[in-house]
C-alpha cells in the first residue's frame, strides 16, 4: 500500500484499522491520521451514517462527514459476506491499532472481537468505544444526547427556572474520542516497551462523569447535587456574561487580583477593598449585591471597547461570538484555524488540528474519502501474500 502518511509525523508507520462510524471513533482516527498514522476507514455498503446527515453540505457532501474524516482511505466491506469478512480480518491482522464502536461483542460473529484478533496479532492495540461499557450497560445504544441527559449534564444547562438543555455540540462523543486517542497512545507506548498489545475501553458515560469535573466532585466529595444556574458559576463571581451598552460580554475575574484589575478598569477601585467583595467567597455569596454595581459601569461603553480595555489590563473577558466570529478571533490571534486538506479539485478547507509539534508537524494530505474510494487498492494489498506487503 502506498504510504501517504504525514512524512515524519509522530505516528508515521502506525496502521489503524477504523471500524468506527458517526462521531467519537471517526474523530479519534482523524486526529491519529493528522499525526501521521495510516488510517483505513472500513464502511458498510451504504457508508458511514454521517454521509447522509444533511444539511449543511459542501457540494453534495455532508459537512458533518467532512469535518471528521480527513486523512483516511475508505474501503466498503459487507461483513456478512465471508469474502469481505476475510479482507476485514486480514486488515485487523496487519493493524497496529483497531478501533471500533459496535455494540460490545457485536464484532465477535465476524471474528473481529479482541480475543480473536489478538490471537493472530499479539501486538494489536484494540480500542472499543461504547455508550455504557461492556458490562450491564452493553445492550443500551450509546448516543451523545442520551448521555447528556443520563449523566446529569442537561440538569446543569439552562436557566434555573427553565427546562434542561443539551449542549450545542455532541460534547461527550468528542470527549470520548479524545479519551480513546489518549488510551491508544498510552497502549502503543506499552507495546513498544513489551511487544504486547491490549484492549482499551472507553465509554461515553464514564467520559461524561469525569468531564463534569467540579460538578462531579461536588457530588462525590461534598455530597452536593448541583443544578443549573444559567450562565453563572457556582463557585466564582464574576464569571458569566454581563450587559454593556450594546452586547453582553463575558467577564471571568476568577481570583482576587483579577477582580481588583476589573474594578480599576471600571473606575470603581474602592469596590475591590470593600470587605464584602474583597475575597472570592464573599463575591460569590453576595453576587446579587455586586452584579448591579458592575453592570452600572459596564453599560457606559460597548462590549468590544470593554474587551480591549479589560484584556489590556489582564482581565479575562471576551465577546459572545457566532462561529464565524470565533474563527475570526483565532485569525486575529495568529492561530491560522483553517487549513486546506487535499489538492486540486479535491482540496477543501478544514479546521486545523489542535496540537502543534515543533519536530513532527501534522499534515493534511488526504481529503475525506468517497465511499470505497480506495477499495480496489486496499483489497489488492490485503489479499496479496504477506511477504509482498510494502505498506
PDB file of N, CA and C in Angstrom, residues 171-243:
ATOM      1  N   UNK A 171     -20.874  16.870  22.919  1.00  0.00           N
ATOM      2  CA  UNK A 171     -19.676  17.109  23.715  1.00  0.00           C
ATOM      3  C   UNK A 171     -19.048  15.816  24.228  1.00  0.00           C
ATOM      4  N   UNK A 172     -19.852  14.828  24.586  1.00  0.00           N
ATOM      5  CA  UNK A 172     -19.271  13.607  25.145  1.00  0.00           C
ATOM      6  C   UNK A 172     -18.764  12.660  24.072  1.00  0.00           C
ATOM      7  N   UNK A 173     -19.310  12.722  22.863  1.00  0.00           N
ATOM      8  CA  UNK A 173     -18.696  11.994  21.745  1.00  0.00           C
ATOM      9  C   UNK A 173     -17.283  12.514  21.500  1.00  0.00           C
ATOM     10  N   UNK A 174     -17.141  13.824  21.470  1.00  0.00           N
ATOM     11  CA  UNK A 174     -15.822  14.421  21.252  1.00  0.00           C
ATOM     12  C   UNK A 174     -14.887  14.075  22.402  1.00  0.00           C
ATOM     13  N   UNK A 175     -15.388  14.162  23.625  1.00  0.00           N
ATOM     14  CA  UNK A 175     -14.565  13.853  24.792  1.00  0.00           C
ATOM     15  C   UNK A 175     -14.133  12.390  24.777  1.00  0.00           C
ATOM     16  N   UNK A 176     -15.060  11.483  24.452  1.00  0.00           N
ATOM     17  CA  UNK A 176     -14.712  10.062  24.398  1.00  0.00           C
ATOM     18  C   UNK A 176     -13.709   9.789  23.284  1.00  0.00           C
ATOM     19  N   UNK A 177     -13.849  10.497  22.149  1.00  0.00           N
ATOM     20  CA  UNK A 177     -12.860  10.352  21.086  1.00  0.00           C
ATOM     21  C   UNK A 177     -11.478  10.761  21.539  1.00  0.00           C
ATOM     22  N   UNK A 178     -11.390  11.869  22.265  1.00  0.00           N
ATOM     23  CA  UNK A 178     -10.108  12.295  22.813  1.00  0.00           C
ATOM     24  C   UNK A 178      -9.567  11.282  23.822  1.00  0.00           C
ATOM     25  N   UNK A 179     -10.443  10.748  24.684  1.00  0.00           N
ATOM     26  CA  UNK A 179     -10.003   9.739  25.649  1.00  0.00           C
ATOM     27  C   UNK A 179      -9.507   8.486  24.933  1.00  0.00           C
ATOM     28  N   UNK A 180     -10.160   8.124  23.829  1.00  0.00           N
ATOM     29  CA  UNK A 180      -9.694   6.964  23.064  1.00  0.00           C
ATOM     30  C   UNK A 180      -8.291   7.194  22.520  1.00  0.00           C
ATOM     31  N   UNK A 181      -8.029   8.397  22.002  1.00  0.00           N
ATOM     32  CA  UNK A 181      -6.690   8.714  21.498  1.00  0.00           C
ATOM     33  C   UNK A 181      -5.664   8.615  22.618  1.00  0.00           C
ATOM     34  N   UNK A 182      -5.986   9.151  23.784  1.00  0.00           N
ATOM     35  CA  UNK A 182      -5.059   9.076  24.916  1.00  0.00           C
ATOM     36  C   UNK A 182      -4.772   7.621  25.268  1.00  0.00           C
ATOM     37  N   UNK A 183      -5.828   6.805  25.336  1.00  0.00           N
ATOM     38  CA  UNK A 183      -5.636   5.397  25.675  1.00  0.00           C
ATOM     39  C   UNK A 183      -4.819   4.659  24.632  1.00  0.00           C
ATOM     40  N   UNK A 184      -5.081   4.935  23.356  1.00  0.00           N
ATOM     41  CA  UNK A 184      -4.331   4.280  22.276  1.00  0.00           C
ATOM     42  C   UNK A 184      -2.855   4.641  22.346  1.00  0.00           C
ATOM     43  N   UNK A 185      -2.557   5.913  22.538  1.00  0.00           N
ATOM     44  CA  UNK A 185      -1.153   6.332  22.575  1.00  0.00           C
ATOM     45  C   UNK A 185      -0.428   5.719  23.777  1.00  0.00           C
ATOM     46  N   UNK A 186      -1.112   5.647  24.918  1.00  0.00           N
ATOM     47  CA  UNK A 186      -0.503   5.017  26.100  1.00  0.00           C
ATOM     48  C   UNK A 186      -0.256   3.534  25.844  1.00  0.00           C
ATOM     49  N   UNK A 187      -1.229   2.869  25.213  1.00  0.00           N
ATOM     50  CA  UNK A 187      -1.080   1.444  24.942  1.00  0.00           C
ATOM     51  C   UNK A 187       0.005   1.181  23.905  1.00  0.00           C
ATOM     52  N   UNK A 188       0.161   2.073  22.921  1.00  0.00           N
ATOM     53  CA  UNK A 188       1.249   1.914  21.956  1.00  0.00           C
ATOM     54  C   UNK A 188       2.607   2.031  22.633  1.00  0.00           C
ATOM     55  N   UNK A 189       2.715   2.937  23.582  1.00  0.00           N
ATOM     56  CA  UNK A 189       3.982   3.066  24.320  1.00  0.00           C
ATOM     57  C   UNK A 189       4.270   1.776  25.089  1.00  0.00           C
ATOM     58  N   UNK A 190       3.254   1.216  25.724  1.00  0.00           N
ATOM     59  CA  UNK A 190       3.426  -0.046  26.447  1.00  0.00           C
ATOM     60  C   UNK A 190       3.812  -1.165  25.484  1.00  0.00           C
ATOM     61  N   UNK A 191       3.185  -1.193  24.306  1.00  0.00           N
ATOM     62  CA  UNK A 191       3.517  -2.217  23.323  1.00  0.00           C
ATOM     63  C   UNK A 191       4.956  -2.082  22.840  1.00  0.00           C
ATOM     64  N   UNK A 192       5.396  -0.841  22.630  1.00  0.00           N
ATOM     65  CA  UNK A 192       6.771  -0.631  22.181  1.00  0.00           C
ATOM     66  C   UNK A 192       7.767  -1.136  23.215  1.00  0.00           C
ATOM     67  N   UNK A 193       7.374  -1.054  24.478  1.00  0.00           N
ATOM     68  CA  UNK A 193       8.275  -1.494  25.556  1.00  0.00           C
ATOM     69  C   UNK A 193       8.224  -2.996  25.786  1.00  0.00           C
ATOM     70  N   UNK A 194       7.051  -3.632  25.539  1.00  0.00           N
ATOM     71  CA  UNK A 194       6.869  -5.039  25.909  1.00  0.00           C
ATOM     72  C   UNK A 194       6.545  -5.957  24.742  1.00  0.00           C
ATOM     73  N   UNK A 195       6.109  -5.384  23.621  1.00  0.00           N
ATOM     74  CA  UNK A 195       5.666  -6.196  22.499  1.00  0.00           C
ATOM     75  C   UNK A 195       4.230  -6.664  22.611  1.00  0.00           C
ATOM     76  N   UNK A 196       3.559  -6.341  23.683  1.00  0.00           N
ATOM     77  CA  UNK A 196       2.199  -6.827  23.923  1.00  0.00           C
ATOM     78  C   UNK A 196       1.166  -5.726  23.685  1.00  0.00           C
ATOM     79  N   UNK A 197       0.138  -6.056  22.924  1.00  0.00           N
ATOM     80  CA  UNK A 197      -0.991  -5.159  22.768  1.00  0.00           C
ATOM     81  C   UNK A 197      -1.957  -5.314  23.918  1.00  0.00           C
ATOM     82  N   UNK A 198      -3.073  -4.609  23.850  1.00  0.00           N
ATOM     83  CA  UNK A 198      -4.084  -4.723  24.902  1.00  0.00           C
ATOM     84  C   UNK A 198      -5.397  -4.125  24.417  1.00  0.00           C
ATOM     85  N   UNK A 199      -6.442  -4.361  25.219  1.00  0.00           N
ATOM     86  CA  UNK A 199      -7.777  -3.850  24.918  1.00  0.00           C
ATOM     87  C   UNK A 199      -7.975  -2.541  25.673  1.00  0.00           C
ATOM     88  N   UNK A 200      -8.251  -1.478  24.941  1.00  0.00           N
ATOM     89  CA  UNK A 200      -8.523  -0.158  25.519  1.00  0.00           C
ATOM     90  C   UNK A 200     -10.020   0.087  25.398  1.00  0.00           C
ATOM     91  N   UNK A 201     -10.689   0.293  26.526  1.00  0.00           N
ATOM     92  CA  UNK A 201     -12.134   0.513  26.505  1.00  0.00           C
ATOM     93  C   UNK A 201     -12.473   1.919  26.986  1.00  0.00           C
ATOM     94  N   UNK A 202     -13.319   2.593  26.222  1.00  0.00           N
ATOM     95  CA  UNK A 202     -13.804   3.931  26.559  1.00  0.00           C
ATOM     96  C   UNK A 202     -15.317   3.901  26.429  1.00  0.00           C
ATOM     97  N   UNK A 203     -16.018   4.525  27.369  1.00  0.00           N
ATOM     98  CA  UNK A 203     -17.473   4.647  27.208  1.00  0.00           C
ATOM     99  C   UNK A 203     -17.905   6.085  27.479  1.00  0.00           C
ATOM    100  N   UNK A 204     -18.960   6.488  26.815  1.00  0.00           N
ATOM    101  CA  UNK A 204     -19.389   7.877  26.872  1.00  0.00           C
ATOM    102  C   UNK A 204     -19.793   8.307  28.275  1.00  0.00           C
ATOM    103  N   UNK A 205     -20.466   7.420  29.024  1.00  0.00           N
ATOM    104  CA  UNK A 205     -20.921   7.824  30.357  1.00  0.00           C
ATOM    105  C   UNK A 205     -19.741   8.090  31.282  1.00  0.00           C
ATOM    106  N   UNK A 206     -18.704   7.253  31.228  1.00  0.00           N
ATOM    107  CA  UNK A 206     -17.525   7.496  32.062  1.00  0.00           C
ATOM    108  C   UNK A 206     -16.802   8.767  31.634  1.00  0.00           C
ATOM    109  N   UNK A 207     -16.722   8.990  30.306  1.00  0.00           N
ATOM    110  CA  UNK A 207     -16.132  10.244  29.829  1.00  0.00           C
ATOM    111  C   UNK A 207     -16.936  11.432  30.340  1.00  0.00           C
ATOM    112  N   UNK A 208     -18.260  11.287  30.359  1.00  0.00           N
ATOM    113  CA  UNK A 208     -19.113  12.377  30.821  1.00  0.00           C
ATOM    114  C   UNK A 208     -18.883  12.665  32.299  1.00  0.00           C
ATOM    115  N   UNK A 209     -18.842  11.625  33.113  1.00  0.00           N
ATOM    116  CA  UNK A 209     -18.733  11.839  34.555  1.00  0.00           C
ATOM    117  C   UNK A 209     -17.395  12.459  34.936  1.00  0.00           C
ATOM    118  N   UNK A 210     -16.320  12.057  34.256  1.00  0.00           N
ATOM    119  CA  UNK A 210     -15.041  12.722  34.547  1.00  0.00           C
ATOM    120  C   UNK A 210     -15.023  14.122  33.953  1.00  0.00           C
ATOM    121  N   UNK A 211     -15.743  14.308  32.840  1.00  0.00           N
ATOM    122  CA  UNK A 211     -15.779  15.611  32.192  1.00  0.00           C
ATOM    123  C   UNK A 211     -16.631  16.635  32.908  1.00  0.00           C
ATOM    124  N   UNK A 212     -17.470  16.185  33.828  1.00  0.00           N
ATOM    125  CA  UNK A 212     -18.260  17.130  34.624  1.00  0.00           C
ATOM    126  C   UNK A 212     -17.455  17.738  35.767  1.00  0.00           C
ATOM    127  N   UNK A 213     -16.240  17.320  35.895  1.00  0.00           N
ATOM    128  CA  UNK A 213     -15.195  17.824  36.801  1.00  0.00           C
ATOM    129  C   UNK A 213     -15.724  18.377  38.126  1.00  0.00           C
ATOM    130  N   UNK A 214     -15.799  19.698  38.270  1.00  0.00           N
ATOM    131  CA  UNK A 214     -16.151  20.265  39.578  1.00  0.00           C
ATOM    132  C   UNK A 214     -17.548  19.861  40.024  1.00  0.00           C
ATOM    133  N   UNK A 215     -18.472  19.657  39.079  1.00  0.00           N
ATOM    134  CA  UNK A 215     -19.820  19.225  39.457  1.00  0.00           C
ATOM    135  C   UNK A 215     -19.801  17.782  39.955  1.00  0.00           C
ATOM    136  N   UNK A 216     -19.031  16.930  39.283  1.00  0.00           N
ATOM    137  CA  UNK A 216     -18.879  15.562  39.773  1.00  0.00           C
ATOM    138  C   UNK A 216     -18.255  15.556  41.165  1.00  0.00           C
ATOM    139  N   UNK A 217     -17.226  16.379  41.360  1.00  0.00           N
ATOM    140  CA  UNK A 217     -16.553  16.433  42.657  1.00  0.00           C
ATOM    141  C   UNK A 217     -17.480  16.966  43.742  1.00  0.00           C
ATOM    142  N   UNK A 218     -18.350  17.931  43.382  1.00  0.00           N
ATOM    143  CA  UNK A 218     -19.302  18.451  44.360  1.00  0.00           C
ATOM    144  C   UNK A 218     -20.161  17.333  44.926  1.00  0.00           C
ATOM    145  N   UNK A 219     -20.563  16.413  44.045  1.00  0.00           N
ATOM    146  CA  UNK A 219     -21.390  15.296  44.499  1.00  0.00           C
ATOM    147  C   UNK A 219     -20.565  14.216  45.192  1.00  0.00           C
ATOM    148  N   UNK A 220     -19.477  13.780  44.544  1.00  0.00           N
ATOM    149  CA  UNK A 220     -18.705  12.649  45.062  1.00  0.00           C
ATOM    150  C   UNK A 220     -18.004  13.005  46.373  1.00  0.00           C
ATOM    151  N   UNK A 221     -17.418  14.195  46.418  1.00  0.00           N
ATOM    152  CA  UNK A 221     -16.634  14.587  47.599  1.00  0.00           C
ATOM    153  C   UNK A 221     -17.422  15.405  48.610  1.00  0.00           C
ATOM    154  N   UNK A 222     -18.432  16.136  48.121  1.00  0.00           N
ATOM    155  CA  UNK A 222     -19.154  17.025  49.031  1.00  0.00           C
ATOM    156  C   UNK A 222     -20.587  16.650  49.309  1.00  0.00           C
ATOM    157  N   UNK A 223     -21.097  15.636  48.603  1.00  0.00           N
ATOM    158  CA  UNK A 223     -22.484  15.240  48.808  1.00  0.00           C
ATOM    159  C   UNK A 223     -23.496  16.252  48.320  1.00  0.00           C
ATOM    160  N   UNK A 224     -23.074  17.161  47.447  1.00  0.00           N
ATOM    161  CA  UNK A 224     -23.940  18.218  46.930  1.00  0.00           C
ATOM    162  C   UNK A 224     -24.360  17.870  45.504  1.00  0.00           C
ATOM    163  N   UNK A 225     -25.654  17.959  45.220  1.00  0.00           N
ATOM    164  CA  UNK A 225     -26.152  17.763  43.862  1.00  0.00           C
ATOM    165  C   UNK A 225     -26.342  19.135  43.222  1.00  0.00           C
ATOM    166  N   UNK A 226     -25.478  19.528  42.270  1.00  0.00           N
ATOM    167  CA  UNK A 226     -25.603  20.849  41.647  1.00  0.00           C
ATOM    168  C   UNK A 226     -26.786  20.900  40.684  1.00  0.00           C
ATOM    169  N   UNK A 227     -27.307  22.086  40.471  1.00  0.00           N
ATOM    170  CA  UNK A 227     -28.365  22.302  39.488  1.00  0.00           C
ATOM    171  C   UNK A 227     -28.004  23.487  38.617  1.00  0.00           C
ATOM    172  N   UNK A 228     -28.756  23.655  37.540  1.00  0.00           N
ATOM    173  CA  UNK A 228     -28.432  24.680  36.568  1.00  0.00           C
ATOM    174  C   UNK A 228     -28.590  26.081  37.158  1.00  0.00           C
ATOM    175  N   UNK A 229     -27.670  26.930  36.720  1.00  0.00           N
ATOM    176  CA  UNK A 229     -27.624  28.315  37.187  1.00  0.00           C
ATOM    177  C   UNK A 229     -27.543  29.273  36.010  1.00  0.00           C
ATOM    178  N   UNK A 230     -28.088  28.876  34.869  1.00  0.00           N
ATOM    179  CA  UNK A 230     -27.944  29.716  33.688  1.00  0.00           C
ATOM    180  C   UNK A 230     -26.484  29.789  33.291  1.00  0.00           C
ATOM    181  N   UNK A 231     -25.975  30.997  33.103  1.00  0.00           N
ATOM    182  CA  UNK A 231     -24.570  31.175  32.741  1.00  0.00           C
ATOM    183  C   UNK A 231     -23.685  31.453  33.949  1.00  0.00           C
ATOM    184  N   UNK A 232     -24.248  31.402  35.142  1.00  0.00           N
ATOM    185  CA  UNK A 232     -23.469  31.685  36.347  1.00  0.00           C
ATOM    186  C   UNK A 232     -22.621  30.479  36.741  1.00  0.00           C
ATOM    187  N   UNK A 233     -21.557  30.764  37.473  1.00  0.00           N
ATOM    188  CA  UNK A 233     -20.670  29.727  38.004  1.00  0.00           C
ATOM    189  C   UNK A 233     -20.999  29.522  39.480  1.00  0.00           C
ATOM    190  N   UNK A 234     -21.063  28.286  39.950  1.00  0.00           N
ATOM    191  CA  UNK A 234     -21.450  28.074  41.346  1.00  0.00           C
ATOM    192  C   UNK A 234     -20.410  28.522  42.360  1.00  0.00           C
ATOM    193  N   UNK A 235     -19.139  28.652  41.929  1.00  0.00           N
ATOM    194  CA  UNK A 235     -18.065  28.884  42.896  1.00  0.00           C
ATOM    195  C   UNK A 235     -17.272  30.157  42.661  1.00  0.00           C
ATOM    196  N   UNK A 236     -17.552  30.879  41.571  1.00  0.00           N
ATOM    197  CA  UNK A 236     -16.768  32.066  41.227  1.00  0.00           C
ATOM    198  C   UNK A 236     -17.711  33.163  40.731  1.00  0.00           C
ATOM    199  N   UNK A 237     -17.439  34.411  41.139  1.00  0.00           N
ATOM    200  CA  UNK A 237     -18.153  35.568  40.594  1.00  0.00           C
ATOM    201  C   UNK A 237     -17.210  36.773  40.608  1.00  0.00           C
ATOM    202  N   UNK A 238     -17.201  37.568  39.508  1.00  0.00           N
ATOM    203  CA  UNK A 238     -17.952  37.414  38.266  1.00  0.00           C
ATOM    204  C   UNK A 238     -17.309  36.411  37.313  1.00  0.00           C
ATOM    205  N   UNK A 239     -18.121  35.545  36.757  1.00  0.00           N
ATOM    206  CA  UNK A 239     -17.673  34.534  35.812  1.00  0.00           C
ATOM    207  C   UNK A 239     -18.874  34.175  34.929  1.00  0.00           C
ATOM    208  N   UNK A 240     -19.320  35.162  34.129  1.00  0.00           N
ATOM    209  CA  UNK A 240     -20.548  34.997  33.365  1.00  0.00           C
ATOM    210  C   UNK A 240     -20.708  36.166  32.398  1.00  0.00           C
ATOM    211  N   UNK A 241     -21.710  36.129  31.525  1.00  0.00           N
ATOM    212  CA  UNK A 241     -21.980  37.297  30.683  1.00  0.00           C
ATOM    213  C   UNK A 241     -22.559  38.441  31.514  1.00  0.00           C
ATOM    214  N   UNK A 242     -22.134  39.642  31.181  1.00  0.00           N
ATOM    215  CA  UNK A 242     -22.678  40.841  31.827  1.00  0.00           C
ATOM    216  C   UNK A 242     -23.032  41.840  30.725  1.00  0.00           C
ATOM    217  N   UNK A 243     -24.112  42.611  30.896  1.00  0.00           N
ATOM    218  CA  UNK A 243     -24.525  43.544  29.846  1.00  0.00           C
ATOM    219  C   UNK A 243     -23.628  44.769  29.768  1.00  0.00           C
TER     220      UNK A 243
END
